[in-house]
CSV table of C-alpha atoms and ligand atoms in Angstrom, one decimal:
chain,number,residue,atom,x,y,z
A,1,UNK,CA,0.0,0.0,0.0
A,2,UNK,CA,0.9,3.8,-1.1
A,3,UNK,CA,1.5,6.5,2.0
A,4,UNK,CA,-1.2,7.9,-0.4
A,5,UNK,CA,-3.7,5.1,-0.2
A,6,UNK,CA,-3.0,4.1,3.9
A,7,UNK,CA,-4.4,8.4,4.2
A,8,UNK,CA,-7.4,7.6,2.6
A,9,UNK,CA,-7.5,4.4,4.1
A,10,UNK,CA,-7.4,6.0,8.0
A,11,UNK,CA,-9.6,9.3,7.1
A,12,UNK,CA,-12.2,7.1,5.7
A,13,UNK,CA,-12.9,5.3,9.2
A,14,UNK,CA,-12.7,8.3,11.3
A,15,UNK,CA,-15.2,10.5,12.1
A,16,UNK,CA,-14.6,14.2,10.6
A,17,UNK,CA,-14.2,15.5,14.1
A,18,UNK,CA,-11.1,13.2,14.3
A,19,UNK,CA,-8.5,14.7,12.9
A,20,UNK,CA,-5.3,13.0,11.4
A,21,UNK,CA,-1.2,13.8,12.8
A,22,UNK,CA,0.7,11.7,10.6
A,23,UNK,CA,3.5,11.1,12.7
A,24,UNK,CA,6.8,11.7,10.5
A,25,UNK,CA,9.8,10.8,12.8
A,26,UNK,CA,12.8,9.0,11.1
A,27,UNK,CA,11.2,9.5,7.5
A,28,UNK,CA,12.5,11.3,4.9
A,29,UNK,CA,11.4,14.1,3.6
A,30,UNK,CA,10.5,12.9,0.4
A,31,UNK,CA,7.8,10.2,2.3
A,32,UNK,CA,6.6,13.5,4.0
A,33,UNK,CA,5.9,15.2,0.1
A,34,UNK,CA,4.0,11.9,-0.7
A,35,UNK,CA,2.0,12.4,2.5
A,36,UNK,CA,1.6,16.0,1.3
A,37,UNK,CA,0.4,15.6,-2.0
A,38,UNK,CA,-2.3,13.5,-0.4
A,39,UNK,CA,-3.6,15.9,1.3
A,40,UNK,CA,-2.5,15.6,4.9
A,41,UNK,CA,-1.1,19.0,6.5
A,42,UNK,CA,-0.7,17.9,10.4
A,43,UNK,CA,2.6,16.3,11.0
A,44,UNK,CA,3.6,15.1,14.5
A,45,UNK,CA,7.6,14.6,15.0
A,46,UNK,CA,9.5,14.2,18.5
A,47,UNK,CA,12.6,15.5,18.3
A,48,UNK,CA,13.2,19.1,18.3
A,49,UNK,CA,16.4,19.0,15.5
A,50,UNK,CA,14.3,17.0,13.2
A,51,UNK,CA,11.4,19.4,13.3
A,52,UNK,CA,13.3,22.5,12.7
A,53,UNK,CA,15.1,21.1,9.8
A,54,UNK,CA,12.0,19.2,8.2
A,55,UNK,CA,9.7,23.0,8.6
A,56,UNK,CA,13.0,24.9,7.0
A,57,UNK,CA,12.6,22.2,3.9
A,58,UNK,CA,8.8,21.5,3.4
A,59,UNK,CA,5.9,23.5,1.9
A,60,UNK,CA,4.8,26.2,4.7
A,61,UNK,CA,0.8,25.5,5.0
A,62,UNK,CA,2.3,22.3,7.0
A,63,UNK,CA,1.1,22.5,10.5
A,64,UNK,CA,3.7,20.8,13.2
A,65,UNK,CA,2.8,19.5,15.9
A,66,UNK,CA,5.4,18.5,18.6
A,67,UNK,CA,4.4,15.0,20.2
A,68,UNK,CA,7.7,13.8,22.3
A,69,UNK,CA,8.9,14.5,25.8
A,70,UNK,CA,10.5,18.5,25.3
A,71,UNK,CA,13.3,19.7,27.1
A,72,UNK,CA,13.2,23.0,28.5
A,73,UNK,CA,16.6,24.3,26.6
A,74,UNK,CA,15.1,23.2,23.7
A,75,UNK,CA,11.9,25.4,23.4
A,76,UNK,CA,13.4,28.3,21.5
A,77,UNK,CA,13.9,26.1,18.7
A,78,UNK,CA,10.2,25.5,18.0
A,79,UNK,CA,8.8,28.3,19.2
A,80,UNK,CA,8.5,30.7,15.9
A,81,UNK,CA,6.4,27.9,14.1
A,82,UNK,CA,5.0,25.3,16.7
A,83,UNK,CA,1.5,24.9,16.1
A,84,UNK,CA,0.7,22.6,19.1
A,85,UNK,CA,2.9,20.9,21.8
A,86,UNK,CA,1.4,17.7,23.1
A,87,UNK,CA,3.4,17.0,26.0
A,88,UNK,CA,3.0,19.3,28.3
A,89,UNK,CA,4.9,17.3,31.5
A,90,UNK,CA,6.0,20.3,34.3
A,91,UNK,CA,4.7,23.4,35.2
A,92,UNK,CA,9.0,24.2,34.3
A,93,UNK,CA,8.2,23.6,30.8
A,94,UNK,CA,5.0,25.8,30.6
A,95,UNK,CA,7.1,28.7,31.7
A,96,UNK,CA,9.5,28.7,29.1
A,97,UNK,CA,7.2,27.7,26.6
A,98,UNK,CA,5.3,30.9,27.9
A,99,UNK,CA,8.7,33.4,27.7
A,100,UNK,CA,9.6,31.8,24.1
A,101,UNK,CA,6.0,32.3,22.8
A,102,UNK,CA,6.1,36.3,24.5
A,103,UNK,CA,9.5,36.7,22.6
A,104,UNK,CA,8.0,35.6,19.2
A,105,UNK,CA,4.7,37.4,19.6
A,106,UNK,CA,3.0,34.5,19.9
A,107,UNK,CA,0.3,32.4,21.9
A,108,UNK,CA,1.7,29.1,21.7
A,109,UNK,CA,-1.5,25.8,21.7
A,110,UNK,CA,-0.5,23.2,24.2
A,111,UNK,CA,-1.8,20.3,25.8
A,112,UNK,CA,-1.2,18.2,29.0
A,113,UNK,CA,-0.2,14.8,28.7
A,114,UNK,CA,-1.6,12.7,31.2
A,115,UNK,CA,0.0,9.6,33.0
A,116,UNK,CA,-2.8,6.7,32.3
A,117,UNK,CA,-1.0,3.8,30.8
A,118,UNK,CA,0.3,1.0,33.5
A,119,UNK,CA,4.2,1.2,32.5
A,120,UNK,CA,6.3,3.8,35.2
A,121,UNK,CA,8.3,5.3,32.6
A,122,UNK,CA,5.8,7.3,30.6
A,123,UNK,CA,6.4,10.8,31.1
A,124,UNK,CA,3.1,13.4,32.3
A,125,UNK,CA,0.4,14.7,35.1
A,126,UNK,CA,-1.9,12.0,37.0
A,127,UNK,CA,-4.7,13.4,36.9
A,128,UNK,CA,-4.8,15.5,40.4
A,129,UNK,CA,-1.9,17.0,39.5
A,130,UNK,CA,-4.0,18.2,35.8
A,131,UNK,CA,-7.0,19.3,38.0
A,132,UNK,CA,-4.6,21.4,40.4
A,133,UNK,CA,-2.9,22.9,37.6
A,134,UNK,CA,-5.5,24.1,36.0
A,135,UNK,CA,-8.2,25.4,38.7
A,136,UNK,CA,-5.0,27.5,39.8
A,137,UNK,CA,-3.2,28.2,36.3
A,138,UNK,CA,-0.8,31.1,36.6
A,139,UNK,CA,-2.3,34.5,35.5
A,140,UNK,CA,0.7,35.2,34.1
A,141,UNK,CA,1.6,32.5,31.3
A,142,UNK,CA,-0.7,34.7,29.1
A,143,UNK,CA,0.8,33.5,25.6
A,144,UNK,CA,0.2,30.1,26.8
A,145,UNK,CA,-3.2,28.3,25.4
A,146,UNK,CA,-3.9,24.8,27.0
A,147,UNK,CA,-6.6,23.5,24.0
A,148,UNK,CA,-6.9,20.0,25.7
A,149,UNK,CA,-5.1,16.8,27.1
A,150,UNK,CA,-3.0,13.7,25.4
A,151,UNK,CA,-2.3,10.7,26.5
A,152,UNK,CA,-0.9,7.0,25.2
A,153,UNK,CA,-2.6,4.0,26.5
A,154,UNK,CA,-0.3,1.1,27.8
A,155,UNK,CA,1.4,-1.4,25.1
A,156,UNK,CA,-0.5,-4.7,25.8
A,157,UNK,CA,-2.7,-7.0,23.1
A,158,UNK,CA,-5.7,-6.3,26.5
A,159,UNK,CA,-7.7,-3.9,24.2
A,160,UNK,CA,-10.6,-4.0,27.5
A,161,UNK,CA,-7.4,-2.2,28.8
A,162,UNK,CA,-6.8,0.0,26.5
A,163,UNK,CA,-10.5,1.3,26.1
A,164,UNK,CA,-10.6,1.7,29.9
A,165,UNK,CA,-7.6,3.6,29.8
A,166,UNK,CA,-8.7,5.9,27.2
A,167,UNK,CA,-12.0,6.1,29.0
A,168,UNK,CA,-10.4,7.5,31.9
A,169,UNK,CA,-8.6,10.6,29.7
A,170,UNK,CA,-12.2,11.2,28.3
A,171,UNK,CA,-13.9,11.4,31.6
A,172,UNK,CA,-10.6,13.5,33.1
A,173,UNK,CA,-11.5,15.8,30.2
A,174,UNK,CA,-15.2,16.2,30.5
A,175,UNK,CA,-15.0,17.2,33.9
A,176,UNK,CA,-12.3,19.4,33.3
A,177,UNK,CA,-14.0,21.4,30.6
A,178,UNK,CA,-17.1,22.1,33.2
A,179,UNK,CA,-15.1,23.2,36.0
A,180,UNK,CA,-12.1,25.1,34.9
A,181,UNK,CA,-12.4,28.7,34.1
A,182,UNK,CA,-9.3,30.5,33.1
A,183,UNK,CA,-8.8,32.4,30.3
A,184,UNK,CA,-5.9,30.5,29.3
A,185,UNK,CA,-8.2,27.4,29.4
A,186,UNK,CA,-10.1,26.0,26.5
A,187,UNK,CA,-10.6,22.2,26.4
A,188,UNK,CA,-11.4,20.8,23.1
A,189,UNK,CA,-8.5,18.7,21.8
A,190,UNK,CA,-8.2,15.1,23.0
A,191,UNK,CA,-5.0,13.3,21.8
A,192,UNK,CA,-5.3,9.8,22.0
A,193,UNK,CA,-4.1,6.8,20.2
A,194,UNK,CA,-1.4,5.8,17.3
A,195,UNK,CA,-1.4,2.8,14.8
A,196,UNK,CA,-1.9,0.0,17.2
A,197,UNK,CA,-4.7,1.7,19.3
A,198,UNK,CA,-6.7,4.2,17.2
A,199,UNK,CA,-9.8,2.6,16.1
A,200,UNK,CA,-10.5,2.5,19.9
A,201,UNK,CA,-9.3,5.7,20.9
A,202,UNK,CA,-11.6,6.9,18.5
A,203,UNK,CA,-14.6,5.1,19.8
A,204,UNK,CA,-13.8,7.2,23.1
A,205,UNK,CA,-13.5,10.3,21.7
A,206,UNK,CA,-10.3,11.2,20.7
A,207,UNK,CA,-10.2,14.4,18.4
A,208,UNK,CA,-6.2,13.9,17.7
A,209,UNK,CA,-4.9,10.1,16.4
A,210,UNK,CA,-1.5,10.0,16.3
A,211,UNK,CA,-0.3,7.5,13.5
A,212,UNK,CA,3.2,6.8,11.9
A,213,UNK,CA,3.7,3.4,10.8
A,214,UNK,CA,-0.2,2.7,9.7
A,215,UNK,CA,0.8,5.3,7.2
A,216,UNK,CA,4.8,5.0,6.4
A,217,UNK,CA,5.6,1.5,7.5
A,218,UNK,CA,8.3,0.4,10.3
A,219,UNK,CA,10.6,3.1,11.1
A,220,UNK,CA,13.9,2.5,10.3
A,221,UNK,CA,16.0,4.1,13.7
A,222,UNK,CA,19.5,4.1,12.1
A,223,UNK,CA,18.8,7.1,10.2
A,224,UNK,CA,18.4,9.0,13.2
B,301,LIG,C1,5.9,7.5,17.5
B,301,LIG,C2,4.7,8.0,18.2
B,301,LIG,C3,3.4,7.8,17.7
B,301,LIG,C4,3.1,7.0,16.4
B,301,LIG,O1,3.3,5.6,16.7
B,301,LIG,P1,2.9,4.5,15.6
B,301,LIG,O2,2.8,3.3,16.3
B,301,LIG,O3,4.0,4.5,14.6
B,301,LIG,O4,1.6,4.9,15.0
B,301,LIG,C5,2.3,8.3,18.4
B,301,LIG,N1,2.5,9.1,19.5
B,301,LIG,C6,3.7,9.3,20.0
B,301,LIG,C7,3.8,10.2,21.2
B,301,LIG,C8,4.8,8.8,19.4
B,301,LIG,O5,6.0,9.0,19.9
């Protein structure tokens, strides 16, 4: 199967509400331009080099979205084109994120990631630390927008699971967007699930799939 054809395959079993990231890490930019000329625009990578030099190369109506852990030093990079950050993991990160955004003129679209998969090494808030965050946000991270949560489900074959997993994000997020009332605050983005978990993520809600190899195939890691 074509990059093109795996697109049309993915949009056509989502919901238009569902939006597509096709998650480009380790490809090349010419499997990007094939994604492109398909029609997608939303392109997910997770490393902050990568980004920067795949935006300087490819067509400018791209919109990036930055999906892996970020590290503080490394928010200047991104910060004159980011269109949304997903992982959002320390209230350290926010600040930054908030003095690079101020510096660029910008109001920079974020979202929290939340801890809800069973493995300990998954980065993110539980979900009283989410709920104490944002009843008190900080007046003053005003080029900060926080659009809505993500989250990745643990890797198991258990899809029950998965689906209760994702459940839990959905709920988090419901009651979140009833009780929180900063300016800075407008929940309507849910990012959940990549290749192996989607079709249920979906079913829960998610308004953000994250997919790479459903569309480009195995990553190959030595051309990192
Ligand atoms: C790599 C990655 C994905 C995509 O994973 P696939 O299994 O290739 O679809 C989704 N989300 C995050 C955070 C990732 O790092």
């Amino acid at each position: 199967m074509s990059v093109k054809n795996n697109i049309k395959l993915i949009n056509d079993g989502l919901k238009p509400e569902c939006k597509l990231i096709a998650v480009s890490k380790t490809q090349p930019t010419e499997k990007l331009m094939e994604a492109y000329e398909a029609g997608q625009r939303i392109f997910g990578e997770n490393k902050v080099q990568e980004l920067e030099s795949k935006h300087e190369a490819l067509p400018k109506d791209i919109e990036w979205h930055m999906i892996g852990h970020l590290q503080t030093n490394k928010v200047k990079y991104i910060a004159p084109f980011i269109s949304l950050i997903h992982s959002i993991d320390s209230i350290k990160l926010l600040e930054e994120i908030n003095k690079q955004a101020k510096k660029n003129n910008r109001i920079i679209s974020c979202l929290l990631q939340v801890y809800i998969a069973q493995e300990e090494t998954k980065f993110g808030f539980n979900e009283t630390e989410v709920i104490d965050l944002l009843s008190n946000f900080p007046a003053q991270f005003t080029h900060i927008k926080i659009i809505g949560l993500m989250g990745m489900a643990t890797l198991t074959e258990n899809n029950e699971q998965i689906r209760r997993e994702f459940k839990s994000l959905k709920l988090l997020f419901e009651k979140i967007k009833t009780q929180t009332k900063a300016d800075q605050i407008q929940m309507k983005e849910l990012s959940m699930g990549m290749s192996s978990d989607y079709k249920i993520a979906a079913e829960e809600g998610s308004t953000f799939v994250r997919i790479g190899t459903m569309i480009f195939g195995e990553r190959n890691y030595t051309i990192q």
